[in-house]
Coordinates of C-alpha atoms and ligand atoms in Angstrom, one line a residue:
M1 CA 33.1 69.3 -1.3
S2 CA 33.8 66.3 0.9
D3 CA 33.5 62.7 -0.3
V4 CA 32.6 61.7 3.3
F5 CA 29.0 60.6 4.0
Y6 CA 28.5 62.3 7.4
R7 CA 25.4 62.0 9.5
K8 CA 24.7 65.8 9.4
L9 CA 23.9 66.4 5.7
H10 CA 23.3 70.2 6.0
K11 CA 26.3 71.2 8.0
Q12 CA 29.9 72.3 7.0
L13 CA 32.0 70.6 9.6
P14 CA 35.3 72.3 10.7
A15 CA 38.3 69.9 10.3
I16 CA 40.1 69.4 13.5
V17 CA 43.9 69.0 13.1
K18 CA 45.1 68.9 16.7
G19 CA 43.8 68.2 20.2
E20 CA 45.5 68.9 23.6
G21 CA 43.7 68.5 26.9
V22 CA 40.3 70.1 26.5
W23 CA 41.4 72.1 23.5
L24 CA 40.8 71.4 19.8
T25 CA 42.3 73.4 16.9
D26 CA 40.8 73.4 13.5
A27 CA 42.5 73.7 10.1
A28 CA 41.9 77.5 10.1
G29 CA 43.7 77.8 13.5
K30 CA 40.5 78.4 15.5
R31 CA 40.6 76.9 19.0
Y32 CA 37.7 75.3 20.7
L33 CA 37.2 74.4 24.4
D34 CA 35.8 70.9 24.2
A35 CA 33.3 71.0 27.0
S36 CA 31.5 67.7 26.1
G37 CA 34.4 65.5 25.0
G38 CA 32.5 64.9 21.8
A39 CA 29.6 62.7 22.9
M40 CA 30.8 62.5 26.5
V41 CA 33.8 60.4 25.6
C42 CA 37.1 62.1 26.2
N43 CA 37.6 61.7 29.9
I44 CA 41.4 62.1 30.0
G45 CA 41.6 64.9 27.3
H46 CA 43.0 64.9 23.9
G47 CA 46.6 64.3 22.8
V48 CA 47.9 62.1 25.7
A49 CA 51.1 60.7 24.1
E50 CA 51.3 57.6 26.3
I51 CA 48.0 56.3 25.0
A52 CA 49.2 56.8 21.4
D53 CA 52.5 55.0 22.3
A54 CA 50.6 52.0 23.8
I55 CA 48.4 51.7 20.7
A56 CA 51.5 51.8 18.4
E57 CA 53.4 49.3 20.6
Q58 CA 50.5 46.8 20.5
A59 CA 49.9 47.3 16.8
R60 CA 53.6 46.4 16.2
K61 CA 53.3 43.3 18.4
I62 CA 50.0 42.0 17.2
A63 CA 47.2 44.2 15.8
Y64 CA 44.4 41.6 15.3
V65 CA 43.5 38.1 16.1
N66 CA 40.0 36.7 16.0
G67 CA 38.4 36.2 19.4
T68 CA 37.2 32.7 18.5
Q69 CA 40.7 31.6 17.6
F70 CA 43.1 33.3 20.0
T71 CA 43.4 35.4 23.1
S72 CA 46.0 38.2 23.6
E73 CA 47.7 39.8 26.5
P74 CA 45.9 43.2 26.5
V75 CA 42.5 41.6 26.3
E76 CA 43.3 39.3 29.3
E77 CA 44.8 42.2 31.2
L78 CA 41.9 44.6 30.6
A79 CA 39.3 42.0 31.7
T80 CA 41.2 41.5 34.9
M81 CA 41.5 45.2 35.5
L82 CA 37.7 45.7 35.0
A83 CA 36.9 42.7 37.3
A84 CA 39.0 44.4 40.0
R85 CA 37.0 47.5 39.6
A86 CA 33.8 45.6 40.4
P87 CA 34.8 43.4 43.4
W88 CA 31.2 42.9 44.6
A89 CA 30.8 40.0 42.2
S90 CA 32.9 38.0 39.8
Y91 CA 32.6 39.5 36.3
K92 CA 33.8 38.4 32.9
S93 CA 34.2 40.9 30.1
Y94 CA 33.3 40.6 26.4
F95 CA 34.8 43.3 24.3
L96 CA 33.2 45.0 21.3
S97 CA 33.6 48.3 19.5
S98 CA 30.7 50.6 20.3
G99 CA 28.2 51.2 23.1
S100 CA 25.3 50.2 20.8
E101 CA 27.0 46.8 20.1
A102 CA 27.6 46.3 23.9
V103 CA 23.9 47.0 24.6
E104 CA 22.8 44.7 21.7
A105 CA 25.1 41.9 23.0
A106 CA 24.0 42.5 26.7
L107 CA 20.3 42.1 25.7
K108 CA 21.0 39.0 23.6
L109 CA 23.0 37.6 26.5
A110 CA 20.1 38.1 28.9
R111 CA 17.8 36.2 26.5
Q112 CA 20.2 33.4 25.9
Y113 CA 20.8 33.1 29.7
H114 CA 17.0 32.4 30.2
V115 CA 16.8 30.1 27.1
E116 CA 19.8 27.9 28.4
R117 CA 17.9 27.6 31.7
G118 CA 14.9 26.3 29.8
D119 CA 12.9 29.5 30.7
L120 CA 11.9 30.1 27.1
A121 CA 9.1 32.5 27.8
R122 CA 11.3 35.2 29.1
K123 CA 11.7 37.6 26.2
T124 CA 10.3 40.9 27.4
I125 CA 12.7 43.7 27.9
I126 CA 11.8 46.6 30.1
A127 CA 13.6 50.0 29.6
R128 CA 12.9 53.6 30.6
S129 CA 11.6 56.7 29.0
P130 CA 13.4 59.0 28.6
G131 CA 16.3 56.7 28.0
Y132 CA 19.0 56.0 25.4
H133 CA 20.9 52.8 24.8
G134 CA 22.1 53.1 21.2
N135 CA 21.2 53.1 17.5
T136 CA 21.4 49.4 16.3
L137 CA 17.9 48.0 16.1
L138 CA 17.6 46.2 19.4
A139 CA 19.4 49.0 21.3
L140 CA 17.1 51.5 19.5
S141 CA 14.1 49.4 20.4
A142 CA 15.1 49.9 24.1
S143 CA 15.6 53.6 23.6
A144 CA 12.8 56.2 24.0
R145 CA 14.1 58.6 21.4
E146 CA 11.3 59.3 18.9
H147 CA 13.2 61.1 16.3
Y148 CA 15.7 58.2 15.9
R149 CA 12.9 55.6 16.0
R150 CA 10.3 57.1 13.6
V151 CA 11.6 55.9 10.2
Y152 CA 12.6 52.4 11.5
A153 CA 9.5 51.8 13.7
P154 CA 8.3 48.9 11.6
W155 CA 11.6 47.1 12.3
L156 CA 11.7 47.8 16.0
L157 CA 10.8 45.3 18.7
D158 CA 8.2 45.9 21.4
V159 CA 10.1 47.0 24.5
V160 CA 8.1 47.9 27.6
M161 CA 8.8 51.4 28.7
I162 CA 8.5 52.8 32.2
D163 CA 8.9 56.4 33.3
A164 CA 12.5 57.2 34.1
P165 CA 13.4 58.9 37.4
Y166 CA 13.7 62.5 36.4
P167 CA 13.6 64.7 39.5
Y168 CA 13.1 68.0 37.6
R169 CA 10.0 66.7 35.9
A170 CA 8.8 64.2 38.5
G171 CA 5.4 66.0 38.8
P172 CA 3.4 66.8 42.0
L173 CA 4.2 63.4 43.7
G174 CA 8.0 64.2 43.5
E175 CA 10.1 61.4 45.1
A176 CA 6.9 59.5 46.0
S177 CA 6.0 59.0 42.3
P178 CA 6.3 55.4 41.0
A179 CA 9.0 56.5 38.6
M180 CA 11.1 57.8 41.4
T181 CA 10.6 55.0 43.9
G182 CA 11.1 52.2 41.4
D183 CA 7.6 50.9 41.9
A184 CA 6.9 51.5 38.2
L185 CA 9.2 48.6 37.4
E186 CA 7.2 46.2 39.6
T187 CA 4.0 47.3 38.0
A188 CA 5.4 46.8 34.5
I189 CA 6.7 43.3 35.4
L190 CA 3.4 42.3 36.9
S191 CA 1.5 43.5 33.8
A192 CA 3.9 41.8 31.4
G193 CA 3.6 38.6 33.4
P194 CA 6.6 38.0 35.6
G195 CA 7.5 34.7 33.8
N196 CA 7.9 36.6 30.5
V197 CA 10.4 39.3 31.5
A198 CA 14.0 38.7 30.6
A199 CA 15.8 42.0 31.6
F200 CA 15.5 45.5 32.8
I201 CA 18.0 47.9 31.3
A202 CA 18.7 51.4 32.7
E203 CA 21.3 54.2 32.7
P204 CA 22.3 54.3 36.4
I205 CA 22.6 58.1 36.1
G206 CA 20.9 59.8 33.2
G207 CA 23.2 60.5 30.2
S208 CA 21.8 62.8 27.6
S209 CA 18.4 61.1 27.9
T210 CA 17.4 62.8 31.1
G211 CA 20.3 65.2 31.1
A212 CA 22.5 64.0 34.0
S213 CA 19.5 63.3 36.2
V214 CA 20.4 61.5 39.4
P215 CA 17.7 59.1 40.7
P216 CA 16.8 59.1 44.5
A217 CA 19.2 57.3 46.8
G218 CA 17.0 54.2 47.3
Y219 CA 16.0 53.7 43.7
Y220 CA 18.5 51.0 42.6
A221 CA 18.1 49.0 45.9
R222 CA 14.5 48.8 45.0
V223 CA 15.3 47.8 41.4
R224 CA 17.6 45.1 42.6
E225 CA 15.1 43.7 45.0
I226 CA 12.3 43.7 42.4
C227 CA 14.6 42.0 39.8
D228 CA 15.6 39.4 42.3
R229 CA 12.0 38.7 43.3
F230 CA 10.9 38.1 39.7
G231 CA 14.0 36.5 38.3
V232 CA 14.7 39.4 35.9
L233 CA 18.3 40.3 34.9
F234 CA 19.3 43.9 35.7
I235 CA 21.5 45.5 33.1
A236 CA 23.3 48.7 34.1
D237 CA 24.1 50.6 31.0
E238 CA 27.3 52.5 32.0
V239 CA 28.4 53.3 28.4
L240 CA 28.2 57.0 29.2
T241 CA 28.6 57.1 32.9
G242 CA 31.3 54.4 33.4
A243 CA 35.1 54.8 33.8
G244 CA 34.8 57.7 36.3
R245 CA 32.6 60.3 34.6
T246 CA 30.4 60.8 37.7
G247 CA 33.3 60.7 40.2
K248 CA 33.1 56.9 40.8
F249 CA 34.3 54.3 38.4
F250 CA 30.7 53.0 37.9
A251 CA 27.8 55.4 38.4
L252 CA 25.9 52.6 40.2
E253 CA 28.5 52.9 43.0
H254 CA 26.7 56.1 44.2
F255 CA 23.8 53.8 45.3
R256 CA 23.6 51.3 48.1
T257 CA 21.2 48.7 49.3
R258 CA 19.3 49.4 52.6
D259 CA 22.0 47.6 54.6
G260 CA 24.8 49.6 52.9
K261 CA 25.9 47.0 50.4
P262 CA 26.7 47.7 46.8
V263 CA 23.9 47.2 44.2
V264 CA 25.1 44.4 42.0
P265 CA 24.0 44.4 38.4
D266 CA 23.9 41.1 36.5
I267 CA 25.4 42.7 33.4
I268 CA 27.2 46.1 32.9
T269 CA 27.9 47.8 29.6
L270 CA 30.8 50.2 29.1
G271 CA 32.0 52.2 26.2
K272 CA 32.9 55.9 25.5
G273 CA 35.3 56.8 28.4
L274 CA 36.6 53.2 28.7
N275 CA 39.4 54.2 26.4
G276 CA 39.0 58.0 26.4
G277 CA 38.2 58.0 22.7
Y278 CA 41.7 56.8 21.6
A279 CA 40.3 53.6 19.9
A280 CA 36.8 52.2 19.5
L281 CA 36.1 49.9 22.4
S282 CA 33.1 48.8 24.5
A283 CA 32.6 46.0 27.0
V284 CA 29.9 43.8 28.3
M285 CA 30.7 42.7 31.9
A286 CA 28.6 39.7 32.9
T287 CA 28.6 37.9 36.2
S288 CA 30.2 34.5 36.2
S289 CA 26.9 33.0 37.0
V290 CA 25.4 34.3 33.8
V291 CA 28.4 33.2 31.7
E292 CA 28.6 29.8 33.4
T293 CA 24.9 29.2 32.9
I294 CA 25.5 29.3 29.2
A295 CA 28.8 27.4 29.4
K296 CA 27.1 24.6 31.4
S297 CA 24.6 24.0 28.7
G298 CA 27.5 23.1 26.4
G299 CA 26.8 26.0 24.1
D300 CA 28.6 29.3 23.2
F301 CA 27.4 32.9 23.4
Q302 CA 25.6 33.5 20.1
H303 CA 27.0 36.9 19.2
A304 CA 29.7 37.1 16.6
Q305 CA 31.6 40.2 15.5
T306 CA 34.8 40.2 13.6
Y307 CA 36.3 43.1 15.7
S308 CA 35.4 41.7 19.1
H309 CA 38.2 41.3 21.7
H310 CA 40.5 43.6 19.6
P311 CA 44.1 43.7 21.1
V312 CA 44.9 47.3 20.0
A313 CA 41.6 48.7 21.3
A314 CA 42.2 46.8 24.6
A315 CA 45.8 48.2 24.8
A316 CA 44.4 51.8 24.4
S317 CA 42.0 51.1 27.2
I318 CA 44.6 49.6 29.6
A319 CA 46.8 52.7 29.0
T320 CA 43.7 55.0 29.6
L321 CA 42.8 53.3 32.8
K322 CA 46.4 53.3 34.1
Y323 CA 46.6 57.0 33.2
I324 CA 43.3 57.7 35.1
E325 CA 44.6 55.7 38.1
R326 CA 48.1 57.2 38.2
N327 CA 46.8 60.8 38.0
G328 CA 43.9 60.3 40.5
L329 CA 41.5 61.4 37.8
I330 CA 38.4 59.7 39.3
E331 CA 38.9 61.6 42.6
R332 CA 39.5 64.7 40.5
A333 CA 36.2 64.1 38.6
A334 CA 34.5 64.1 42.0
T335 CA 36.2 67.3 43.4
M336 CA 36.5 69.3 40.2
G337 CA 33.1 68.0 39.2
A338 CA 31.5 69.6 42.4
R339 CA 33.2 72.8 41.4
L340 CA 31.9 72.5 37.8
Q341 CA 28.3 72.0 39.0
Q342 CA 28.4 75.0 41.3
R343 CA 30.1 77.3 38.7
L344 CA 27.5 76.3 36.1
R345 CA 24.7 77.2 38.5
D346 CA 26.3 80.5 39.2
A347 CA 26.9 81.3 35.6
T348 CA 23.3 80.7 34.6
S349 CA 21.4 82.1 37.5
S350 CA 21.1 85.7 36.4
G351 CA 20.8 88.0 33.4
D352 CA 20.1 86.7 29.9
P353 CA 21.2 83.1 30.6
A354 CA 18.6 82.9 33.4
E355 CA 15.9 83.7 30.9
L356 CA 16.5 80.4 29.1
V357 CA 17.7 78.1 31.9
G358 CA 15.2 76.0 33.9
D359 CA 17.6 73.6 35.7
V360 CA 21.3 72.9 36.1
R361 CA 22.1 69.5 37.4
G362 CA 24.5 66.6 37.4
I363 CA 27.2 64.8 39.3
G364 CA 31.0 64.8 38.9
M365 CA 32.1 65.8 35.4
L366 CA 28.6 65.1 34.0
A367 CA 26.3 68.1 33.9
A368 CA 23.3 69.3 31.9
V369 CA 21.6 72.7 31.5
E370 CA 17.9 72.3 30.7
L371 CA 16.4 75.1 28.7
V372 CA 12.8 76.1 29.2
A373 CA 10.4 78.8 28.0
D374 CA 9.1 79.3 31.5
A375 CA 11.1 78.4 34.5
Q376 CA 8.1 78.6 36.9
T377 CA 6.0 76.1 35.0
K378 CA 9.0 74.2 33.4
R379 CA 7.2 74.6 30.1
P380 CA 9.6 73.5 27.3
F381 CA 10.1 75.5 24.1
P382 CA 8.3 74.4 21.0
R383 CA 10.6 71.9 19.3
D384 CA 10.5 73.8 16.0
M385 CA 12.4 76.7 17.6
K386 CA 15.4 74.4 17.9
V387 CA 16.6 76.1 21.0
A388 CA 19.3 73.4 22.0
E389 CA 20.7 73.5 18.4
T390 CA 20.7 77.3 18.5
L391 CA 22.6 77.4 21.7
V392 CA 25.1 74.8 20.5
A393 CA 25.7 76.8 17.3
S394 CA 26.1 80.0 19.4
A395 CA 28.6 78.3 21.6
L396 CA 30.6 76.9 18.7
E397 CA 30.9 80.4 17.2
R398 CA 32.5 81.3 20.5
G399 CA 34.8 78.3 20.5
L400 CA 32.9 76.2 23.0
V401 CA 31.8 72.6 22.2
L402 CA 28.5 71.5 23.9
W403 CA 26.4 68.4 23.2
P404 CA 22.6 69.0 22.6
N405 CA 19.7 66.7 23.5
V406 CA 16.1 67.2 22.6
G407 CA 12.7 65.7 23.2
H408 CA 13.1 64.6 26.8
A409 CA 10.3 66.8 28.3
D410 CA 7.4 65.0 26.6
G411 CA 8.9 62.8 23.9
H412 CA 8.8 65.6 21.4
D413 CA 9.7 69.0 23.1
G414 CA 12.6 69.5 25.4
D415 CA 16.0 71.1 25.0
L416 CA 19.1 70.6 27.0
V417 CA 22.9 70.8 26.6
M418 CA 25.4 68.4 28.2
I419 CA 28.6 69.5 29.7
A420 CA 31.1 66.7 30.2
P421 CA 34.7 68.0 29.9
A422 CA 37.9 65.9 30.5
F423 CA 38.6 65.2 34.2
T424 CA 41.8 67.1 33.7
L425 CA 40.0 70.5 33.3
T426 CA 41.9 73.2 35.2
P427 CA 40.4 76.0 37.3
S428 CA 41.3 78.6 34.6
E429 CA 39.7 76.4 31.9
L430 CA 36.6 76.1 34.0
D431 CA 36.5 80.0 34.2
E432 CA 36.8 80.1 30.4
L433 CA 34.1 77.4 30.0
C434 CA 31.7 79.3 32.2
A435 CA 32.4 82.7 30.5
R436 CA 31.9 81.3 27.0
L437 CA 28.7 79.4 28.1
K438 CA 27.3 82.7 29.6
D439 CA 28.1 84.5 26.4
A440 CA 26.6 81.8 24.2
L441 CA 23.4 81.7 26.3
A442 CA 23.0 85.5 26.0
A443 CA 23.6 85.3 22.2
C444 CA 21.1 82.4 21.9
A445 CA 18.4 84.4 23.9
S446 CA 18.9 87.3 21.6
K447 CA 18.7 85.2 18.4
L448 CA 15.5 83.6 19.7
R449 CA 14.0 87.0 20.6
N450 CA 14.7 88.1 17.1
V451 CA 12.9 85.1 15.7
V452 CA 9.8 85.4 17.8
G453 CA 9.8 89.2 18.0
R454 CA 9.1 89.2 21.8
A455 CA 10.9 91.1 24.5
K456 CA 10.6 88.2 26.9
L457 CA 11.0 84.5 25.8
G458 CA 8.7 83.4 28.6
S459 CA 5.7 84.8 26.6
I460 CA 6.2 82.2 23.8
Ligands
LIG501 C1 23.9 55.1 27.9 C2 24.3 54.9 26.5 N1 24.2 53.6 26.0 C3 24.6 53.3 24.8 C4 25.0 54.3 23.9 C5 25.4 53.9 22.5 O1 26.8 54.0 22.3 P1 27.4 54.2 20.9 O2 27.0 55.6 20.4 O3 28.9 54.1 21.1 O4 26.9 53.1 20.0 C6 25.1 55.6 24.3 C7 25.5 56.7 23.4 O5 25.3 57.8 23.6 C8 24.7 55.9 25.7 O6 24.7 57.2 26.1

């Protein structure tokens, strides 16, 4: 009987009244272990009082000024903190509210950069499939997610898609395939005409798109080299992976050039964990050379949003980043994350869970469990069986929150669940998470067997 227009129109949503660490409590008193932090957002856990205090304090000082009229202390401080996190180049940050907005602005910035240089032909964007960059129309155009795109297809722009590095489904060539080496990017640039390409956008480590897939070690060195050779801007979309999720502040830090140097993106997008979910904030970090190119032309960045550079959202982010720093939470995401990955593999390798699970993968506190009908052939379940959704529902019944993703296997079929708890997860909470996951997988296998009337799911 709600007056709220929610995205899910056929679902009764429990009302959450309290959050503490990885635990959520609903209005009926049921407790949930939040193993995905919503959509991979809550990296410091729920209910951290000092973030709430920082928000209140800033709201009392000054809640809002427009970013074309004034600056504010928290916005300046946050930009300086982010620049210090990326010392390999000089970056300036543009703050917005959501990841989609950040991607939208980053792509527009890439186009404007080329226009200001007089390189008007550069308009092609190259992205990857599977890949996800958001739901506003330009971000959706760059996202290979068919079920989101279908209705709006007439409004979407043509974005060139190349195969994403996806080790589990890399095919017979494995690491030598063009998708895994990065050669696919060069082929796409050559076929689009090098002088036409504005930007390449990629999630450095797969989010829900390829389910926490980690590309081969040399992949981004090759991407950087190709982009440099053809004058293409490289946008690292760290909306999901940034702010420590993978055990480093930026996921791209896991990759190096051949001579051991950092891979330097021209533009970075951040969101989600940037403020742990305490206020809506995203960021576009652009190298000074990109920003100065626009400044030198005498123009301004052509992207206006009322809530850009919001002081309260910035204050929430500063408090979140300080909390992460003071509590060593990025190091913890690495060490506890290694334990999480191992325990997830153990929990799903035998019994009923093994009947559904094709692969468990990830890095740091970002993990995915890919569900397949046949683990030998990696054959996905038919989409209409809604396996990921069934598992998520079984988990929720058992007080475990998981995040589903579908369609990654071939654009239509494919089921996986993401596990991305707060970096503060304790060993006993990890035990509980694995026990509930095992239980949910067994319940899901049994529900599916009932539906298809088969003793073995592999025979579907
Ligand atoms: C890599 C990536 N980019 C962009 C977005 C869009 O962010 P938002 O949902 O905050 O608009 C997401 C959201 O899941 C994402 O994972």
